[in-house]
Amino acid sequence: MAMSCPLNRYLLLMAQEHLEFRLPEIKSLLSLFGGQFISSQETYGKSPFWILSIPSEDIARNLMKRTVCAKSIFELWGHGKSPEELYSSLKNYPVEKMVPFLHSDSTYKIKIHTFNKTLTQEEKVKRIDALEFLPFEGKVNLKKPQHIFSVLEDYGLDPNCIPENPHNIYFGRWIADGQRELIESYSVKKRHFIGNTSMDAGLSFIMANHGKVKENDIVFDPFVGTGGLLIASAHFGAYVYGTDIDYNTVHGLGKASRKNQKWRGPDENIRANLRQYGLEKYYLDVLVSDASKPSWRKGTYFDAIITDPPYGIRESTRKTGSQKEIPKGMEKCPESHVPVSLSYHLSDMFFDLLNFAAETLVLGGRLVYWLPVYTPEYTEEMVPWHPCLRLISNCEQKLSSHTSRRLITMEKVKKFENRDEYSHLLSDHFLLYKGHNSFREKYFSGVTKRIAKEEKSSQE
Amino acid sequence: MKLLTHNLLSSHVRGVGSRGFPLRLQATEVRINPVEFNPDFVARMIPKVEWAALLEAADTVPKGPIEGYEHDEKFLRQMHHVLLEVDVLEGTLQCPESGRLFPISRGIPNMLLSDEETET
């Protein structure tokens, strides 16, 4: 596996969803499988066509066994901005690389895919005929061919402005499809146990991929809720732990989140969710615990921490409080008789989370979490940082006109020395995020303004 | 609660520090839960185990990791059983220093402490 060996080029056909999350997912997965993201372009923006150099087909296949952002991957044989450019590019592709897939004992078929345009059958056949110059010696088999070749024509992204001719045409040998079917099979709609804020299945797999979760890892979610994020990691072969401050959620008791359902049934808990998908063997334990006061012993034993902390909107931000604070804004946690404070400042929560990750992650382990943001005031400097953790990616998902959340991925690059060493450093930086402590008010201020506006206009 | 988990938990009562580990386990209801044996996972866990704490919590445990344990199926199966198949359904975990009890119910430990009780 030498550096001198020229890397093969592959075409990734990406799904047009969660655009910002795609590149970090592919980069994380390539690095997980010993590859790297090598492309002539830095970014692809909105385009679904990505050309990458990958050292081996094995790495490409491994990538596709994990990605939910990519639809398919092809070994790229040629491309161009016009049919002529494509054909000349194909003629330059080394014949010895084509031959193993075109020899007389093989069977194949050619598919034409067009993006943002529909072709007639006649037009498709014409394009296939134009490829006759390629040294195909095998037999065409439309039902179960050994090899599938694809022509992909890119007619841009604007359905209101479809060009006569494609911007780009690609030709490649189909290798594998990605895991987008997981989004449907793990859909929250079919899940036994859900909560108010259960994560969309696609995003939970993206998070596990950003976290470079692999078989036999231990993955931890300190704000586990109904366990949705654990399911994705368990699907990829990791063993999972979760904690949550809410006794009822962890035990699977109390009011149901489903419409038309009052109380949770006996089958509704985190373990049952894993059982539903045949992943029960990956269930280690869940505990009732306050993430700001963790009960784990000293040591590094988590390979990844993947979590969606509460933003204080649909679930409250809480931590255990003091007996003295009882009157306003307090509730007693029934089973444990420990008072629960409702005013856990967001910035404190992220400070605790990053410190915890720095302490308990293995070196090279990843922290993946959502950071809620009031968009008009957001700056990159606000993203919490820690000397032991390197920022890998920061992807935005809009929630409303003035709020969004950002998926932050960090990697532990330095051993954690002493807790006290970091506290003063962090508080200065966290001042920047402190504005977000009133995230809840800011989120609702937009809503109240809109309601006031609507009421006003309905009165006129 | 699995014994692997017990091995990772510590009391965080104020002032206790590292003397909060290991928690003293009192089990009133235990179940043996068959879990599919995965030698690679078990082998990965062996270096993370605090053996003294495990010996305190469990009955039949090897005295320590043996030479070449990564390939010793008998040893790994034994450890698999102890760490992953013994499930404490009801019981308590006790802080060895302060005596504070953390209940385990339906297999789930409750580690919540109030502000006064914890370290700042």
Coordinates of C-alpha atoms in Angstrom, one line a residue, chain A residues 109-409:
Chain A
K109 CA -25.9 -3.5 -17.8
I110 CA -25.8 0.2 -18.3
K111 CA -28.1 2.6 -16.5
I112 CA -28.7 6.2 -17.3
H113 CA -29.5 8.5 -14.3
T114 CA -30.5 12.1 -14.9
F115 CA -30.7 14.7 -12.2
N116 CA -33.3 17.5 -12.5
K117 CA -34.5 16.3 -15.9
T118 CA -36.5 13.4 -17.3
L119 CA -35.4 11.6 -20.5
T120 CA -37.5 9.5 -22.8
Q121 CA -36.7 5.8 -23.2
E122 CA -35.5 6.6 -26.7
E123 CA -33.1 9.3 -25.5
K124 CA -31.7 6.9 -22.9
V125 CA -31.1 4.2 -25.5
K126 CA -29.3 6.7 -27.7
R127 CA -26.9 7.4 -24.9
I128 CA -26.2 3.8 -24.3
D129 CA -25.6 3.2 -28.0
A130 CA -23.1 6.1 -28.0
L131 CA -20.9 4.1 -25.6
E132 CA -20.4 1.2 -28.0
F133 CA -16.8 2.3 -28.4
L134 CA -16.0 0.9 -25.0
P135 CA -14.5 -2.6 -25.1
F136 CA -17.5 -4.4 -23.7
E137 CA -17.1 -8.1 -24.4
G138 CA -19.6 -9.5 -21.9
K139 CA -23.3 -10.2 -22.3
V140 CA -26.0 -7.8 -21.3
N141 CA -28.2 -9.0 -18.5
L142 CA -30.9 -6.6 -17.4
K143 CA -32.1 -8.7 -14.4
K144 CA -29.0 -9.8 -12.5
P145 CA -25.9 -8.5 -14.0
Q146 CA -22.5 -9.0 -12.4
H147 CA -21.5 -5.4 -13.1
I148 CA -23.6 -2.3 -13.3
F149 CA -22.3 0.8 -15.1
S150 CA -24.0 4.1 -14.8
V151 CA -24.1 7.3 -16.7
L152 CA -25.0 10.2 -14.5
E153 CA -26.1 13.5 -16.0
D154 CA -26.2 16.6 -13.9
Y155 CA -28.7 19.2 -15.0
G156 CA -28.2 21.5 -12.0
L157 CA -30.2 22.1 -8.9
D158 CA -32.9 24.5 -10.0
P159 CA -36.1 22.7 -11.1
N160 CA -37.4 26.0 -12.5
C161 CA -34.4 26.4 -14.8
I162 CA -33.6 23.1 -16.5
P163 CA -30.8 23.5 -19.1
E164 CA -30.9 21.9 -22.6
N165 CA -27.6 20.2 -22.0
P166 CA -26.2 18.8 -18.8
H167 CA -23.5 20.7 -16.8
N168 CA -21.6 17.5 -16.2
I169 CA -21.7 13.9 -17.2
Y170 CA -20.1 11.1 -15.3
F171 CA -19.6 7.4 -16.2
G172 CA -18.6 4.9 -13.6
R173 CA -18.9 1.3 -12.4
W174 CA -21.4 1.0 -9.6
I175 CA -19.8 -0.4 -6.4
A176 CA -22.3 0.0 -3.5
D177 CA -25.2 1.9 -2.1
G178 CA -25.1 3.7 1.3
Q179 CA -27.3 3.1 4.3
R180 CA -30.1 5.5 3.7
E181 CA -32.7 2.7 4.2
L182 CA -31.8 2.8 7.9
I183 CA -33.6 6.1 8.1
E184 CA -36.9 4.3 7.3
S185 CA -36.3 1.1 9.2
Y186 CA -35.3 3.0 12.3
S187 CA -37.9 5.7 12.0
V188 CA -39.2 7.2 15.2
K189 CA -42.7 6.7 13.9
K190 CA -42.4 3.0 14.4
R191 CA -40.3 3.0 17.6
H192 CA -41.9 1.5 20.7
F193 CA -40.6 4.1 23.2
I194 CA -40.3 7.8 22.3
G195 CA -40.2 11.1 24.1
N196 CA -41.0 14.7 23.2
T197 CA -37.5 15.3 21.7
S198 CA -36.5 11.9 20.3
M199 CA -33.9 12.4 17.5
D200 CA -34.8 11.9 13.9
A201 CA -33.3 8.6 12.8
G202 CA -31.2 10.0 10.0
L203 CA -29.5 12.5 12.3
S204 CA -28.9 9.9 15.0
F205 CA -26.9 7.9 12.5
I206 CA -25.1 10.9 11.3
M207 CA -24.1 11.6 14.9
A208 CA -22.8 8.1 15.3
N209 CA -20.7 8.5 12.2
H210 CA -19.4 11.9 13.2
G211 CA -18.4 10.1 16.5
K212 CA -16.5 7.5 14.5
V213 CA -18.3 4.8 16.5
K214 CA -17.0 1.3 15.8
E215 CA -17.6 -2.3 16.8
N216 CA -16.8 -3.0 20.5
D217 CA -16.7 0.6 21.4
I218 CA -18.4 1.9 24.6
V219 CA -20.6 4.8 23.8
F220 CA -22.2 7.0 26.5
D221 CA -25.1 9.4 26.4
P222 CA -25.4 11.5 29.5
F223 CA -28.8 13.0 28.5
V224 CA -30.1 9.7 27.2
G225 CA -33.9 10.4 27.3
T226 CA -35.5 7.5 25.4
G227 CA -32.2 6.2 24.1
G228 CA -32.5 7.1 20.4
L229 CA -28.9 8.1 20.0
L230 CA -27.8 4.8 21.6
I231 CA -29.7 2.8 19.0
A232 CA -27.6 4.2 16.2
S233 CA -24.4 3.4 18.0
A234 CA -25.6 -0.1 18.9
H235 CA -26.5 -0.7 15.2
F236 CA -22.9 0.0 14.4
G237 CA -21.7 -2.6 17.0
A238 CA -21.0 -0.4 20.0
Y239 CA -22.0 -1.2 23.6
V240 CA -24.0 1.5 25.2
Y241 CA -24.5 3.4 28.4
G242 CA -27.0 6.1 29.2
T243 CA -27.9 8.4 32.1
D244 CA -30.7 10.9 32.6
I245 CA -31.8 13.0 35.5
D246 CA -35.5 12.1 34.9
Y247 CA -36.4 9.0 36.8
N248 CA -39.6 8.3 34.8
T249 CA -37.9 8.5 31.4
V250 CA -35.1 6.1 32.4
H251 CA -37.6 3.7 33.9
G252 CA -40.0 4.1 31.1
L253 CA -42.9 5.3 33.2
G254 CA -45.3 8.2 33.1
K255 CA -47.1 10.0 30.4
A256 CA -46.6 8.9 26.8
S257 CA -45.4 11.3 24.1
R258 CA -47.5 9.6 21.4
K259 CA -50.8 11.2 20.4
N260 CA -53.8 9.2 21.5
Q261 CA -51.8 7.4 24.2
K262 CA -52.0 8.4 27.8
W263 CA -49.5 6.3 29.7
R264 CA -46.4 4.4 28.7
G265 CA -46.8 0.7 28.3
P266 CA -44.6 -2.0 29.9
D267 CA -42.7 -2.3 26.6
E268 CA -41.6 1.3 26.7
N269 CA -38.1 1.8 28.0
I270 CA -34.6 2.1 26.5
R271 CA -33.8 -1.6 26.8
A272 CA -37.1 -2.4 24.9
N273 CA -36.1 0.0 22.2
L274 CA -32.9 -1.8 21.6
R275 CA -34.7 -5.2 21.7
Q276 CA -37.1 -3.9 19.0
Y277 CA -34.2 -3.8 16.6
G278 CA -32.4 -6.9 17.8
L279 CA -29.7 -4.9 19.5
E280 CA -30.4 -5.8 23.1
K281 CA -27.0 -7.5 23.5
Y282 CA -25.4 -4.0 23.2
Y283 CA -27.3 -2.6 26.2
L284 CA -25.0 -2.2 29.1
D285 CA -26.9 -0.1 31.6
V286 CA -28.9 3.1 32.1
L287 CA -28.8 5.1 35.3
V288 CA -30.7 7.9 37.0
S289 CA -27.9 10.5 37.3
D290 CA -27.2 14.2 37.1
A291 CA -24.8 14.9 34.2
S292 CA -23.4 17.8 36.2
K293 CA -22.5 15.4 39.1
P294 CA -21.3 12.3 37.3
S295 CA -20.7 9.1 39.3
W296 CA -18.1 7.5 37.2
R297 CA -14.8 6.7 38.7
K298 CA -11.6 8.2 37.5
G299 CA -10.4 6.8 34.2
T300 CA -10.8 6.8 30.4
Y301 CA -13.3 4.2 29.3
F302 CA -15.7 5.9 26.8
D303 CA -14.8 5.7 23.2
A304 CA -17.5 8.2 22.3
I305 CA -19.9 10.5 24.0
I306 CA -22.9 11.3 21.8
T307 CA -25.7 13.4 23.2
D308 CA -28.4 15.9 22.7
P309 CA -28.5 18.0 25.9
P310 CA -31.8 19.7 26.8
Y311 CA -32.2 23.3 25.5
G312 CA -34.8 24.2 28.1
I313 CA -37.6 24.5 25.6
R314 CA -39.4 21.2 25.3
E315 CA -37.5 19.5 28.1
S316 CA -36.2 21.6 31.0
T317 CA -32.6 22.0 31.8
R318 CA -32.2 20.6 35.2
K319 CA -29.7 19.6 37.8
T320 CA -30.1 18.4 41.4
G321 CA -30.5 21.4 43.7
S322 CA -30.3 22.3 47.3
Q323 CA -32.9 21.8 50.0
K324 CA -32.7 25.6 50.6
E325 CA -33.9 26.4 47.1
I326 CA -37.2 24.7 47.5
P327 CA -40.0 27.3 47.0
K328 CA -40.0 28.7 43.5
G329 CA -39.1 26.8 40.3
M330 CA -38.4 23.5 42.2
E331 CA -39.9 20.1 42.0
K332 CA -39.1 17.1 44.1
C333 CA -37.9 14.1 42.2
P334 CA -40.4 11.6 43.7
E335 CA -38.4 8.5 43.9
S336 CA -35.2 9.8 45.3
H337 CA -36.5 12.8 47.3
V338 CA -33.7 14.9 45.9
P339 CA -34.7 18.4 45.0
V340 CA -34.3 19.2 41.3
S341 CA -33.4 22.7 40.3
L342 CA -34.9 24.1 37.1
S343 CA -32.2 26.7 36.5
Y344 CA -29.2 24.9 35.1
H345 CA -27.5 27.5 33.0
L346 CA -26.8 26.3 29.5
S347 CA -23.2 27.6 29.6
D348 CA -22.5 25.7 32.8
M349 CA -24.0 22.6 31.2
F350 CA -21.6 22.7 28.3
F351 CA -18.7 23.5 30.6
D352 CA -19.5 20.3 32.6
L353 CA -20.0 18.3 29.4
L354 CA -16.7 19.2 27.8
N355 CA -14.8 18.7 31.1
F356 CA -16.5 15.3 31.5
A357 CA -15.6 14.3 28.0
A358 CA -12.0 15.5 28.4
E359 CA -11.7 13.3 31.6
T360 CA -13.4 10.1 30.5
L361 CA -12.9 9.8 26.8
V362 CA -10.1 7.6 25.5
L363 CA -7.4 9.5 23.6
G364 CA -8.8 10.0 20.1
G365 CA -12.3 9.5 21.3
R366 CA -15.0 11.9 20.2
L367 CA -17.7 14.1 21.8
V368 CA -20.7 14.8 19.6
Y369 CA -23.4 17.1 20.9
W370 CA -26.0 19.7 19.8
L371 CA -25.5 23.4 20.8
P372 CA -28.6 25.5 20.6
V373 CA -28.0 28.9 19.2
Y374 CA -29.9 32.2 18.9
T375 CA -28.9 33.0 15.3
P376 CA -28.8 36.8 15.4
E377 CA -26.2 36.8 18.1
Y378 CA -24.2 33.7 17.1
T379 CA -20.4 33.9 16.4
E380 CA -18.0 31.0 16.0
E381 CA -16.1 32.1 19.1
M382 CA -19.1 31.2 21.1
V383 CA -18.6 27.5 20.5
P384 CA -17.4 26.0 23.8
W385 CA -13.8 24.9 23.8
H386 CA -11.4 22.8 26.0
P387 CA -7.7 22.5 25.8
C388 CA -7.9 18.7 25.6
L389 CA -10.5 18.6 22.8
R390 CA -10.0 19.6 19.2
L391 CA -13.0 21.0 17.2
I392 CA -13.6 18.7 14.2
S393 CA -16.9 20.1 12.8
N394 CA -19.7 22.5 13.5
C395 CA -22.9 21.9 11.4
E396 CA -26.0 24.0 11.5
Q397 CA -29.6 22.9 11.5
K398 CA -32.2 25.7 11.4
L399 CA -34.9 25.3 14.0
S400 CA -36.9 28.5 13.4
S401 CA -36.3 31.9 11.9
H402 CA -34.0 33.0 14.7
T403 CA -32.8 29.8 16.3
S404 CA -30.8 26.9 15.1
R405 CA -28.8 24.1 16.7
R406 CA -25.3 23.2 15.8
L407 CA -23.9 19.7 15.8
I408 CA -20.5 20.0 17.4
T409 CA -17.9 17.3 17.0

